[in-house]
Amino acid sequence: MQQPDERKRALEEDGFVTIPGFLSGERFEEILALVERYVTEVVPSLPPEQAFYQQDGKPETLKQIENMEEYEPLRRWMYSGPFHDVATSLLGDPVHCNGIEWFNKPPASDHPTPPHQDNFYFSKQPPDVITLWLALDPVDEENGCLRYVPGSHREGSRQHQKTSILGFSQGIDGYDQQDQETPVVLNPGDLVIHHCEVIHRADVNRSTRRHRRSLALVYQGANVKLDPVQWSVYRNQRKALYDEIGLDSEHDSQRQ
């Protein structure tokens, strides 16, 4: 089993690291049940800026949920237990959890995740921010696994431009690093952790039967602050897309 110092070195070198079997047994079933209860009981009442569907009026096409940390049963996982422990081992103590998100690629969905760096959305300096991405389903190349460009977090921020993908409104301009990507295949309960400036993307879900669901918790170090200049750039670019589709661009999501 990989030791904490080995994980930290891998994260520093590659910008991402996996932890197989991060949650298993009753612990995995507990968080899966909480997520499914949230989708069933809370999501129907959420505004469109927090719950995104590929097709309006079709619950089975739900693709993304924001601000799940407002749900107390899930919020308890942020600051105690395995997620907090591994974030602290990588960022130091104390850490702050920025929020919880849920991602899905429904069967036969035609929406890729554009190549991007999370920190274009987060706008944080220094960029000591990581995402803990927990697989809730088997995740592979057919149903749209994450693909990372190793070491790209050490090359600085890239220019992003507006996309047509709801939930990922910005993508890297002129992306041409497909041949450098590493696909990350995961089983339910496996975790991949990535740095906020590592380049990553995901293909569409080519499976006609399988979803690709995940839960993501974003943590930052104690000295991280919002960069007001970068935040303004991002908000202006996001507003252009939101104005086109009639959503509230003042909703301050972490990653839209």
CSV table of N, CA and C in Angstrom, one decimal, residues 238-249:
chain,number,residue,atom,x,y,z
A,238,ARG,N,-17.6,33.4,-17.9
A,238,ARG,CA,-18.7,32.6,-17.5
A,238,ARG,C,-20.0,33.3,-17.8
A,239,LYS,N,-20.1,34.6,-17.5
A,239,LYS,CA,-21.3,35.4,-17.7
A,239,LYS,C,-21.7,35.4,-19.2
A,240,ALA,N,-20.8,35.4,-20.1
A,240,ALA,CA,-21.1,35.4,-21.5
A,240,ALA,C,-21.9,34.1,-21.9
A,241,LEU,N,-21.4,32.9,-21.3
A,241,LEU,CA,-22.2,31.7,-21.6
A,241,LEU,C,-23.5,31.7,-20.9
A,242,TYR,N,-23.5,32.1,-19.7
A,242,TYR,CA,-24.8,32.1,-18.9
A,242,TYR,C,-25.9,33.0,-19.5
A,243,ASP,N,-25.4,34.1,-20.0
A,243,ASP,CA,-26.4,35.0,-20.6
A,243,ASP,C,-27.0,34.4,-21.9
A,244,GLU,N,-26.2,33.6,-22.6
A,244,GLU,CA,-26.7,32.9,-23.8
A,244,GLU,C,-27.8,31.9,-23.4
A,245,ILE,N,-27.7,31.2,-22.3
A,245,ILE,CA,-28.6,30.1,-22.0
A,245,ILE,C,-29.6,30.5,-20.9
A,246,GLY,N,-29.6,31.7,-20.4
A,246,GLY,CA,-30.6,32.2,-19.5
A,246,GLY,C,-30.4,31.7,-18.0
A,247,LEU,N,-29.2,31.5,-17.6
A,247,LEU,CA,-28.9,31.1,-16.2
A,247,LEU,C,-28.4,32.3,-15.4
A,248,ASP,N,-28.5,32.2,-14.1
A,248,ASP,CA,-28.0,33.3,-13.2
A,248,ASP,C,-26.5,33.3,-13.1
A,249,SER,N,-25.9,34.2,-13.7
A,249,SER,CA,-24.4,34.2,-13.7
A,249,SER,C,-23.8,34.7,-12.4
